[in-house]
XYZ file of C-alpha atoms in Angstrom:
700
model
C -60.823 48.154 -48.703
C -57.502 47.571 -50.093
C -57.895 47.663 -54.044
C -56.445 44.855 -56.193
C -53.728 47.030 -57.097
C -52.595 47.772 -53.428
C -52.886 44.253 -52.903
C -50.530 43.264 -55.601
C -48.228 46.069 -54.638
C -48.101 44.626 -51.290
C -47.356 40.927 -52.458
C -44.697 42.164 -54.878
C -43.191 44.832 -52.870
C -39.418 44.793 -51.748
C -40.431 44.713 -47.858
C -40.729 42.276 -46.211
C -38.851 39.649 -48.239
C -41.053 36.709 -47.472
C -43.621 38.286 -50.017
C -42.231 37.120 -52.972
C -41.729 33.339 -51.976
C -45.375 33.526 -50.874
C -46.452 34.588 -54.298
C -44.358 31.875 -55.942
C -45.864 29.220 -53.555
C -49.364 30.500 -54.371
C -48.713 30.435 -58.228
C -47.449 26.947 -57.763
C -50.285 25.625 -55.672
C -52.615 27.333 -58.387
C -50.575 25.499 -61.241
C -50.710 22.132 -59.233
C -54.566 22.582 -58.710
C -54.871 23.353 -62.409
C -52.996 20.378 -63.575
C -54.838 18.026 -61.045
C -58.284 19.245 -62.413
C -56.997 18.932 -65.945
C -55.768 15.332 -64.982
C -59.012 14.175 -63.369
C -61.132 15.658 -66.109
C -59.248 14.118 -68.802
C -58.517 10.733 -66.831
C -54.795 11.087 -67.280
C -52.577 10.331 -70.170
C -54.805 7.374 -71.014
C -57.563 9.757 -71.516
C -61.229 9.265 -70.594
C -63.708 6.996 -72.807
C -66.129 8.490 -74.784
C -69.899 8.320 -74.199
C -70.358 6.183 -77.334
C -67.390 3.958 -75.823
C -69.125 3.779 -72.264
C -72.448 2.897 -73.945
C -70.769 0.234 -76.286
C -68.609 -1.320 -73.966
C -69.127 -4.991 -73.480
C -66.887 -7.479 -71.218
C -64.341 -9.298 -73.270
C -64.845 -13.064 -73.936
C -62.076 -13.315 -76.186
C -62.158 -12.569 -79.976
C -64.123 -15.512 -81.641
C -62.884 -17.695 -84.504
C -65.601 -19.293 -86.498
C -65.244 -21.717 -89.215
C -66.828 -21.547 -92.900
C -70.272 -22.317 -91.675
C -70.179 -19.824 -88.643
C -69.308 -22.523 -85.979
C -67.131 -21.340 -83.070
C -63.765 -23.204 -83.114
C -62.005 -21.176 -80.738
C -60.955 -17.842 -79.448
C -57.803 -15.771 -80.190
C -57.184 -14.894 -76.431
C -58.486 -17.249 -73.656
C -60.852 -15.448 -71.356
C -62.950 -17.342 -68.630
C -66.022 -15.116 -69.121
C -69.419 -15.897 -70.416
C -71.690 -12.619 -70.641
C -75.055 -12.946 -69.414
C -78.056 -10.420 -69.780
C -79.534 -9.081 -66.616
C -82.724 -10.476 -67.482
C -81.291 -13.820 -67.201
C -80.042 -13.311 -63.702
C -82.541 -14.114 -60.798
C -83.637 -11.456 -58.367
C -81.988 -13.307 -55.471
C -78.589 -13.439 -57.114
C -78.613 -9.424 -57.927
C -79.523 -8.830 -54.351
C -76.747 -10.847 -52.921
C -74.336 -8.692 -54.537
C -75.852 -5.108 -53.814
C -76.697 -6.105 -50.319
C -72.920 -7.004 -49.951
C -71.222 -4.556 -51.991
C -73.347 -1.827 -52.305
C -76.320 -1.574 -50.527
C -77.210 2.180 -51.463
C -76.638 1.439 -55.229
C -79.968 2.597 -56.277
C -79.517 5.916 -54.471
C -76.306 7.573 -55.178
C -75.074 8.986 -58.226
C -71.870 6.470 -58.503
C -70.264 7.785 -55.317
C -71.924 7.097 -51.920
C -70.706 10.062 -50.341
C -72.213 9.002 -46.928
C -70.086 5.842 -46.853
C -67.039 7.909 -48.356
C -67.332 10.089 -45.259
C -67.474 7.227 -42.753
C -64.752 5.232 -44.205
C -62.628 8.594 -44.368
C -63.161 9.145 -40.585
C -62.343 5.296 -39.589
C -59.073 5.557 -41.603
C -58.110 8.894 -39.901
C -58.824 7.625 -36.456
C -56.984 4.426 -37.347
C -54.056 6.534 -38.922
C -53.983 3.874 -41.656
C -56.253 2.786 -44.921
C -58.618 0.219 -43.485
C -61.963 0.653 -45.199
C -62.745 1.498 -48.611
C -65.993 3.063 -50.207
C -66.090 1.773 -53.718
C -69.374 1.389 -54.983
C -70.588 -1.146 -57.549
C -70.347 2.018 -60.419
C -66.867 2.338 -59.095
C -65.845 -1.181 -59.502
C -66.971 -1.338 -62.793
C -64.985 1.717 -63.598
C -61.974 0.099 -62.053
C -62.433 -3.371 -63.916
C -63.696 -2.217 -67.055
C -62.067 1.255 -68.018
C -59.010 1.647 -65.832
C -57.396 -2.030 -65.950
C -53.928 -0.134 -66.646
C -54.084 1.282 -62.918
C -55.312 -1.784 -61.208
C -51.939 -2.035 -59.256
C -52.085 1.607 -58.350
C -53.177 2.695 -54.749
C -53.110 6.553 -55.198
C -55.129 9.544 -54.587
C -54.671 10.248 -58.551
C -56.340 6.861 -59.420
C -59.160 7.328 -56.897
C -59.881 10.901 -58.350
C -60.270 9.579 -61.787
C -62.438 6.854 -60.693
C -64.758 9.424 -59.006
C -64.908 11.104 -62.218
C -65.717 8.146 -64.420
C -68.241 6.866 -61.977
C -69.919 10.423 -62.435
C -69.787 9.812 -66.372
C -71.080 6.239 -66.116
C -74.087 7.433 -63.835
C -74.866 9.993 -66.663
C -74.884 7.605 -69.559
C -75.921 4.462 -68.326
C -79.062 3.202 -66.509
C -78.777 1.754 -62.906
C -79.717 -1.722 -64.715
C -77.056 -1.418 -67.394
C -74.302 -0.606 -64.756
C -75.108 -3.773 -62.771
C -75.131 -5.932 -65.666
C -71.660 -4.732 -66.683
C -70.714 -5.281 -63.011
C -72.144 -8.862 -62.772
C -70.308 -9.860 -66.037
C -66.874 -8.091 -65.336
C -66.248 -8.932 -61.746
C -63.438 -11.321 -61.042
C -64.644 -14.318 -58.617
C -61.629 -16.628 -58.445
C -59.784 -19.554 -60.225
C -59.557 -17.684 -63.453
C -63.472 -16.927 -64.098
C -64.734 -13.635 -64.675
C -68.433 -12.568 -64.295
C -71.160 -14.581 -62.428
C -71.755 -16.988 -65.298
C -68.591 -18.586 -65.467
C -68.042 -18.847 -61.812
C -71.487 -20.457 -61.288
C -70.632 -23.226 -63.750
C -67.194 -23.467 -62.194
C -68.411 -23.716 -58.878
C -71.773 -25.577 -59.045
C -71.914 -26.949 -62.629
C -74.931 -25.073 -63.882
C -75.959 -21.771 -64.975
C -76.581 -18.553 -62.912
C -80.293 -19.008 -63.788
C -80.452 -22.101 -61.482
C -78.780 -21.047 -58.469
C -80.097 -21.393 -54.842
C -80.109 -18.501 -52.419
C -77.391 -19.927 -50.547
C -75.256 -20.693 -53.615
C -76.017 -16.995 -54.789
C -74.832 -15.857 -51.334
C -71.752 -17.837 -51.892
C -71.021 -16.182 -55.031
C -71.541 -12.819 -53.740
C -69.023 -13.635 -51.023
C -66.271 -14.191 -53.262
C -66.307 -10.612 -54.473
C -64.414 -9.317 -51.443
C -61.622 -11.842 -51.465
C -61.824 -14.529 -54.209
C -58.609 -16.348 -53.275
C -59.530 -15.884 -49.404
C -62.887 -17.455 -49.732
C -62.449 -19.802 -52.240
C -64.830 -22.794 -51.561
C -62.398 -25.421 -52.596
C -59.452 -24.337 -50.838
C -61.176 -22.639 -47.781
C -64.476 -24.284 -47.660
C -65.036 -23.123 -43.791
C -64.230 -19.412 -44.646
C -66.532 -19.650 -47.644
C -69.288 -20.758 -45.442
C -68.770 -18.060 -43.044
C -68.676 -15.401 -45.656
C -71.840 -16.947 -47.314
C -73.845 -16.936 -43.947
C -72.666 -13.103 -43.382
C -74.110 -12.196 -47.046
C -77.401 -13.908 -45.958
C -77.659 -11.936 -42.887
C -76.800 -8.720 -44.877
C -79.713 -9.828 -47.307
C -82.231 -10.190 -44.405
C -80.925 -6.754 -42.890
C -81.656 -4.949 -46.254
C -85.079 -6.907 -46.968
C -83.953 -8.939 -49.852
C -84.534 -12.207 -47.773
C -86.893 -13.448 -45.223
C -85.300 -14.355 -41.704
C -86.616 -18.182 -42.235
C -85.327 -18.454 -45.736
C -81.994 -17.148 -44.743
C -81.924 -19.403 -41.785
C -82.717 -22.361 -43.914
C -79.856 -21.211 -46.633
C -77.227 -21.003 -43.864
C -77.887 -24.500 -42.495
C -77.264 -25.790 -45.980
C -73.871 -27.809 -46.857
C -71.615 -26.212 -49.322
C -72.269 -28.290 -52.424
C -69.651 -27.889 -55.030
C -69.325 -29.383 -58.737
C -67.258 -32.608 -58.899
C -64.659 -30.993 -61.091
C -63.930 -27.502 -62.108
C -65.876 -26.501 -64.942
C -63.563 -24.954 -67.992
C -64.760 -24.016 -70.992
C -63.076 -25.411 -74.373
C -59.262 -24.712 -74.094
C -59.018 -23.169 -77.739
C -56.041 -25.421 -78.186
C -55.984 -25.880 -81.887
C -53.142 -26.059 -84.291
C -55.228 -24.003 -86.681
C -55.597 -21.033 -84.055
C -51.890 -19.950 -84.105
C -51.851 -19.134 -87.785
C -55.253 -17.428 -87.550
C -53.840 -15.222 -84.800
C -50.630 -14.462 -87.012
C -52.862 -13.640 -89.936
C -55.027 -11.395 -87.713
C -51.870 -9.481 -86.561
C -50.514 -9.342 -89.840
C -53.441 -7.878 -91.803
C -54.555 -5.484 -88.724
C -51.159 -4.484 -87.361
C -51.296 -2.312 -84.291
C -55.177 -1.966 -84.776
C -55.600 -5.597 -83.493
C -54.729 -4.368 -80.165
C -57.375 -1.563 -79.969
C -60.176 -3.347 -81.939
C -61.560 -5.041 -79.114
C -63.249 -8.423 -79.304
C -63.222 -9.569 -83.211
C -65.312 -12.101 -84.934
C -62.867 -13.837 -87.356
C -64.305 -15.812 -90.218
C -62.182 -18.456 -91.237
C -61.853 -21.078 -94.042
C -61.557 -23.917 -91.698
C -64.399 -26.779 -91.595
C -64.806 -27.605 -87.663
C -65.523 -31.269 -88.538
C -62.934 -31.755 -90.778
C -60.183 -29.968 -88.296
C -61.586 -32.137 -85.409
C -61.160 -35.278 -87.423
C -57.796 -34.222 -88.814
C -56.709 -33.756 -85.028
C -58.056 -37.182 -84.037
C -56.405 -38.990 -87.121
C -53.052 -37.451 -86.295
C -53.291 -38.414 -82.465
C -54.558 -41.991 -83.192
C -52.281 -42.913 -86.006
C -49.360 -41.380 -84.379
C -49.893 -43.405 -81.362
C -50.100 -46.464 -83.456
C -46.885 -46.058 -85.202
C -45.195 -45.151 -81.806
C -46.392 -48.408 -80.519
C -44.881 -50.395 -83.029
C -41.682 -48.267 -84.149
C -38.191 -49.510 -83.407
C -36.303 -47.137 -81.389
C -33.620 -46.921 -78.539
C -34.919 -47.155 -75.037
C -32.877 -44.047 -74.427
C -34.787 -42.241 -77.239
C -37.672 -40.283 -75.754
C -39.015 -38.412 -78.530
C -42.185 -39.260 -80.063
C -43.505 -39.922 -83.525
C -45.194 -36.617 -84.708
C -47.552 -36.108 -87.516
C -49.359 -33.080 -89.667
C -52.252 -32.793 -91.970
C -52.802 -30.144 -94.256
C -56.407 -29.917 -96.230
C -57.787 -27.517 -98.439
C -60.188 -26.897 -101.166
C -58.282 -27.568 -104.820
C -60.652 -24.826 -106.502
C -59.853 -21.889 -104.139
C -56.762 -22.755 -101.976
C -59.228 -22.254 -98.777
C -57.612 -24.189 -95.876
C -60.196 -26.701 -94.393
C -58.074 -28.376 -91.779
C -54.489 -27.527 -90.273
C -52.746 -29.754 -87.651
C -49.050 -29.337 -86.735
C -48.442 -32.070 -84.258
C -50.062 -34.399 -81.861
C -50.538 -32.099 -79.073
C -51.542 -28.492 -79.557
C -49.193 -26.024 -77.815
C -49.760 -22.250 -78.275
C -47.017 -20.568 -80.184
C -45.549 -23.944 -80.537
C -43.711 -25.563 -83.604
C -46.254 -26.190 -86.368
C -45.057 -28.758 -88.569
C -47.816 -28.279 -91.184
C -46.479 -24.989 -91.790
C -42.557 -24.973 -90.537
C -41.299 -28.422 -90.849
C -39.172 -29.015 -94.211
C -38.762 -32.806 -94.800
C -38.140 -34.676 -97.878
C -41.389 -35.857 -99.864
C -39.780 -38.812 -101.253
C -41.995 -40.466 -103.886
C -44.801 -37.896 -103.342
C -42.927 -35.406 -105.246
C -43.131 -37.999 -108.543
C -46.343 -36.680 -109.807
C -44.370 -33.547 -110.883
C -41.946 -35.784 -112.938
C -45.099 -37.399 -114.821
C -46.754 -33.941 -115.121
C -43.685 -32.550 -116.783
C -43.362 -35.822 -119.028
C -47.291 -35.380 -120.158
C -46.425 -31.598 -120.918
C -43.470 -32.740 -123.007
C -45.503 -35.010 -125.308
C -45.670 -38.355 -123.580
C -48.820 -40.106 -123.168
C -50.086 -42.259 -119.904
C -49.250 -45.358 -122.357
C -45.692 -44.298 -123.273
C -43.452 -47.070 -122.094
C -40.287 -46.674 -119.799
C -37.902 -49.264 -118.657
C -37.967 -50.016 -115.034
C -34.747 -52.082 -114.716
C -31.813 -51.277 -112.387
C -30.253 -48.163 -113.494
C -26.959 -46.104 -112.769
C -26.747 -42.364 -113.026
C -23.998 -39.812 -112.343
C -25.483 -37.367 -109.627
C -23.454 -34.621 -108.650
C -20.111 -36.345 -109.209
C -21.166 -39.808 -107.950
C -22.636 -42.896 -109.214
C -26.335 -43.059 -108.113
C -28.202 -46.293 -108.225
C -31.634 -46.014 -106.939
C -33.434 -49.162 -106.205
C -37.048 -50.160 -106.238
C -38.816 -50.799 -103.126
C -38.144 -54.077 -102.059
C -35.723 -54.504 -105.118
C -38.631 -55.769 -107.415
C -38.312 -54.164 -111.040
C -41.160 -54.135 -113.669
C -39.289 -54.088 -116.776
C -40.939 -52.051 -119.637
C -43.871 -50.029 -117.920
C -46.552 -47.713 -119.188
C -46.186 -44.510 -117.425
C -49.491 -45.113 -115.651
C -48.344 -48.573 -114.052
C -45.016 -47.018 -113.453
C -46.424 -44.317 -111.383
C -49.084 -46.888 -109.722
C -46.142 -48.864 -108.634
C -44.128 -46.041 -107.580
C -41.372 -47.489 -109.556
C -37.818 -45.684 -108.598
C -35.993 -46.803 -111.629
C -38.542 -45.853 -114.333
C -39.122 -42.480 -112.537
C -35.354 -41.544 -112.862
C -35.058 -42.538 -116.459
C -38.268 -40.679 -117.483
C -36.724 -37.583 -115.417
C -33.707 -37.759 -117.329
C -35.431 -38.253 -120.499
C -37.802 -35.007 -120.054
C -34.943 -33.090 -118.376
C -34.626 -32.307 -114.689
C -34.966 -28.530 -115.574
C -38.404 -28.956 -117.009
C -39.486 -31.019 -113.812
C -38.075 -28.080 -111.483
C -40.181 -25.613 -113.816
C -43.364 -27.947 -113.598
C -43.065 -28.184 -109.721
C -42.303 -24.397 -109.333
C -45.308 -23.384 -111.333
C -47.503 -26.017 -109.333
C -46.405 -24.297 -106.001
C -43.161 -25.542 -104.585
C -41.396 -22.876 -103.588
C -38.643 -24.582 -101.704
C -35.015 -24.602 -103.277
C -34.624 -27.300 -105.859
C -31.660 -28.668 -107.763
C -32.080 -29.981 -111.328
C -30.251 -33.212 -110.336
C -31.240 -36.802 -110.817
C -32.159 -37.518 -107.133
C -34.715 -34.783 -107.356
C -37.184 -37.258 -109.268
C -37.340 -39.222 -106.023
C -38.185 -36.296 -103.930
C -34.646 -35.197 -102.757
C -35.678 -31.829 -101.602
C -37.377 -30.307 -98.570
C -40.885 -29.090 -98.523
C -43.436 -27.941 -96.063
C -46.779 -29.994 -95.842
C -48.633 -27.049 -96.810
C -46.864 -26.102 -100.037
C -46.604 -29.973 -101.091
C -50.511 -29.894 -100.782
C -51.091 -26.763 -102.452
C -49.066 -27.866 -105.397
C -51.266 -30.922 -105.976
C -54.261 -28.568 -106.368
C -53.857 -28.080 -110.119
C -53.870 -31.886 -110.576
C -57.411 -31.784 -109.059
C -58.850 -28.364 -110.431
C -57.937 -29.007 -114.018
C -54.489 -27.173 -113.927
C -54.774 -24.001 -112.163
C -52.610 -22.910 -109.373
C -53.842 -21.640 -105.845
C -52.771 -19.508 -103.031
C -53.683 -21.237 -99.737
C -55.437 -18.638 -97.249
C -57.020 -19.018 -94.009
C -59.172 -15.931 -93.271
C -62.113 -14.614 -95.363
C -62.961 -11.681 -93.203
C -62.551 -9.766 -89.706
C -65.356 -8.170 -88.114
C -65.799 -5.949 -85.150
C -68.309 -6.898 -82.529
C -71.102 -5.140 -84.214
C -70.638 -6.679 -87.653
C -68.433 -3.795 -89.064
C -65.825 -5.408 -91.691
C -62.248 -4.211 -90.620
C -60.847 -6.608 -93.507
C -61.703 -8.771 -96.220
C -59.700 -11.406 -98.027
C -58.767 -10.108 -101.705
C -59.990 -12.025 -104.569
C -57.303 -12.992 -107.085
C -57.494 -14.534 -110.686
C -56.183 -18.163 -110.720
C -53.098 -18.815 -113.069
C -52.876 -21.729 -115.413
C -50.117 -23.838 -114.641
C -50.726 -27.084 -116.077
C -52.741 -27.884 -119.283
C -56.483 -29.210 -118.709
C -55.414 -32.133 -120.624
C -52.317 -33.108 -118.711
C -54.141 -32.484 -115.341
C -56.878 -34.869 -116.331
C -54.235 -37.246 -117.325
C -52.368 -37.274 -114.341
C -55.452 -37.294 -112.025
C -56.412 -40.291 -114.060
C -53.076 -42.137 -113.521
C -53.110 -41.011 -109.630
C -56.694 -42.467 -109.428
C -54.843 -45.933 -110.536
C -52.486 -45.231 -107.428
C -55.568 -45.495 -105.081
C -57.641 -48.350 -106.912
C -54.694 -50.527 -107.359
C -51.285 -49.353 -106.388
C -49.624 -48.272 -103.335
C -52.514 -46.432 -102.113
C -55.086 -48.991 -102.112
C -55.525 -49.172 -98.281
C -57.769 -45.926 -98.973
C -60.194 -48.163 -100.681
C -59.702 -50.946 -98.320
C -60.788 -48.707 -95.523
C -63.925 -48.019 -97.133
C -63.403 -44.587 -99.112
C -65.720 -44.466 -101.941
C -66.063 -42.083 -104.983
C -63.382 -40.416 -107.028
C -60.334 -40.279 -104.947
C -56.518 -39.857 -106.597
C -53.334 -39.665 -104.612
C -49.819 -40.842 -104.108
C -47.659 -42.183 -101.311
C -44.293 -40.990 -100.248
C -41.580 -42.833 -98.385
C -38.014 -41.376 -97.721
C -34.925 -43.399 -97.524
C -34.780 -45.670 -94.506
C -38.307 -44.842 -93.847
C -37.318 -41.465 -91.975
C -40.611 -39.712 -93.444
C -44.012 -41.275 -94.654
C -46.643 -39.145 -96.765
C -49.771 -39.694 -98.501
C -51.216 -36.846 -100.543
C -54.719 -37.523 -101.457
C -57.434 -35.714 -103.188
C -61.060 -35.464 -104.365
C -62.852 -32.571 -106.536
C -63.379 -30.693 -103.424
C -60.651 -31.559 -101.029
C -56.723 -32.110 -101.417
C -55.285 -33.281 -98.169
C -51.700 -34.404 -96.951
C -50.638 -36.406 -94.263
C -46.942 -36.756 -92.936
C -45.621 -38.664 -90.034
C -41.888 -38.831 -88.651
C -39.694 -37.859 -85.804
C -38.774 -34.242 -85.536
C -34.868 -35.243 -85.491
C -35.023 -37.381 -88.562
C -34.367 -41.025 -88.105
C -36.142 -44.499 -89.345
C -39.538 -44.805 -88.299
C -39.306 -48.503 -88.104
C -38.834 -51.431 -90.403
C -40.852 -51.457 -93.730
C -42.317 -48.277 -92.914
C -43.986 -46.637 -95.974
C -46.644 -44.301 -96.939
C -49.114 -46.726 -97.807
C -48.906 -48.520 -94.479
C -48.682 -45.338 -92.263
C -49.807 -42.408 -93.583
C -52.866 -43.549 -96.058
C -54.679 -44.905 -93.172
C -54.756 -41.785 -91.372
C -56.045 -40.073 -94.646
C -58.739 -42.261 -95.087
C -59.505 -42.046 -91.258
C -59.662 -38.256 -91.732
C -61.632 -38.360 -95.008
C -64.365 -40.942 -93.696
C -64.780 -39.041 -90.349
C -64.457 -35.336 -91.247
C -65.384 -34.657 -94.755
C -69.076 -34.387 -96.123
C -68.831 -32.341 -99.275
C -68.932 -34.933 -102.028
C -67.897 -34.615 -105.466
C -70.292 -32.827 -107.918
C -71.997 -34.866 -110.819
C -69.635 -34.801 -113.772
C -66.596 -33.711 -111.786
C -63.225 -35.140 -113.327
C -64.617 -35.806 -116.870
C -62.220 -35.800 -119.576
C -61.917 -32.614 -121.593
C -63.703 -32.562 -124.923
C -60.550 -32.405 -126.862
C -59.081 -35.879 -125.769
C -59.826 -39.075 -127.439
C -60.594 -42.359 -125.806
C -58.620 -45.679 -126.665
C -58.746 -49.069 -124.949
C -55.167 -50.319 -124.594
C -53.154 -53.342 -123.336
C -52.284 -51.952 -119.818
C -48.781 -53.494 -120.006
C -47.450 -52.294 -123.358
C -49.580 -49.426 -124.294
C -50.662 -50.861 -127.648
C -54.153 -50.854 -128.750
C -55.961 -53.584 -127.222
C -57.010 -56.767 -129.190
C -59.492 -59.245 -127.882
C -56.953 -61.460 -126.336
C -55.003 -58.853 -124.204
C -55.653 -60.208 -120.452
C -55.456 -56.975 -118.769
C -56.787 -53.578 -120.723
C -56.968 -49.922 -119.662
C -59.227 -47.217 -120.864
C -56.972 -44.179 -121.634
C -57.285 -40.568 -123.102
C -55.332 -39.120 -125.505
C -54.511 -35.750 -126.916
C -55.251 -36.094 -130.771
C -52.454 -37.314 -132.595
C -50.719 -38.909 -129.493
C -53.053 -42.103 -129.468
C -51.584 -45.555 -130.160
C -52.144 -46.907 -133.511
C -50.340 -50.511 -133.247
C -52.638 -53.416 -132.369
C -51.139 -55.349 -129.627
C -48.895 -58.305 -130.584
C -47.869 -59.232 -127.212
C -50.998 -61.444 -126.859
C -52.787 -63.933 -129.246
C -55.432 -66.552 -129.257
C -54.876 -69.505 -127.199
C -53.574 -72.553 -129.076
C -57.005 -74.373 -129.397
C -58.481 -71.138 -130.576
C -55.701 -70.743 -132.840
C -55.912 -74.367 -134.501
C -59.755 -74.129 -134.831
C -59.219 -70.685 -136.379
C -56.574 -72.255 -138.911
C -58.855 -75.116 -139.397
C -61.678 -72.737 -140.340
C -59.612 -70.859 -142.745
C -57.971 -74.081 -144.349
C -61.642 -75.218 -144.899
C -62.579 -72.212 -146.728
C -59.644 -72.361 -148.931
C -60.304 -76.074 -149.787
C -63.671 -75.572 -150.422
C -62.994 -72.812 -152.729
C -60.342 -75.080 -154.553
C -62.983 -77.730 -154.934
C -65.784 -75.512 -156.449
C -63.244 -74.178 -159.084
C -62.782 -77.796 -160.106
């Protein structure tokens, strides 16, 4: 016997010369073998799934997006799959797939070596790859754990499949493997799993499938596009009948039953079944927020459950309101025949107490990753900006009863003489602040802004939530700036909640499929941006806009309860707005063209935007105002005034207004503009004269 030392000397000796290359070749082969063993044992660069990952795997249905009450409103990713537990899959459906795809499924350990040997011999005899030997377990491996290698046909991939198949069989029961397979397999037309495919082809759940229908589904596994029943019905029937014969061979069906099933015509659902398309303007911001807070972890976290602040009925109603009203505006809008652009719209609704977004609509039609006008469109708010002028005035010591002149005005604005006109050219003369805002009087508002100071107006709007660029110029009073619908709506929230600024937010928490919390919305302390007294006063004034002013169409359409708001219309009717709010909701509606141009003659926020707001509110909002909401602060004093001149009302004032004042600012002068009618005055004069004469006579 040659010792190992002699063998080494023989290999490394100087003679003959072929010994050293042989040694190098052996070392190289050993290295390759070790590398291949390592590669297969660790599943390549991607790594093998752990035991816990194998046991916890669940086919993706797309991360769920839930509204504030837990109702599903969409998915972050669109997957046509509905997972179904094996207990709900009839025996004949399971049998059809086993007989067709892996008849020895219950007898092998993940790899059917008998079938593998047979396939290898046939491929060698044909000198080509003609027959595979994938088991159901190996198909689960390929579809669930190796999707990144799906396009690769190599020995390396096959070896990794074999290793993972062994691991699956060691960690899962046969029933668990079969359940995963039936939910993960692709069956054509974009459907994954038997439940989605059953609904797509037959319009019913898998639990109601007949033997013939089960065989049709099982036949699709080999070639979903080749045997697609809608495109190739003859092929689908032939494949179905083959599956039925295989079921008879394996003892899963009787000959008589299979014969009856083979004679059945192919009955398909009249239309392709499709789950909800998950097309909502609210979903793109959710996707962006999830990516922002989770970062790279969002790609590896699996299916998520995203809890949002959205209100599903409100979201649907907002989308419907935009579609209906935009179409109505489109129908009567004056536009050149060459213009093909559509009137667009947007809605933002949020809880004024917290900033939680309840509805978000960025256009007439939702396009994934499209332009979201609710968040990104920057448009002039027009008269919808005026409440910030009046809020600044109230903070500066004015009252709702203060009088401002509403007559034609000319001011210097950025080197030019600017003459703002009232809508329709109608002026009101001296008006109280309440009536000036109620009538949306331009001239009065410009005078008030100049008296208060444009810088003070800018500061108030900035504190309230307007983040866009503002210049302290006279035209700012009428909304000569550009804002997004979201920031304008959020800036109205302090009016509704007693003067506290809010930060809009959309997501409350993000969870994994098992309920583990990955992220939770941080809590923040609200900041006071407007005095409670001023917030109550401006809300009271904006309630008059809805009750008797430019926003009264809201009442005409049937909205009841406490509602305040303001219309907005820009020059030439290019943009129309209505921002309305209650104690539980503040919502803004905008309509216009993406490329700004007049919507049509006499376009106004009251005529075009306010109806959509009312439609949304009536159909989509169920949280009514709590008892005592918008009650006046205790430190305000109440007076009844003449609605036109702001003085204390006497018994002959034709229109009076109940008003609240900060102590020391209430009027003290009794109205002198209104007196008793002539007859009453003559009677009163007679009574007084009679008393005087009677006194004189008594003295005599």
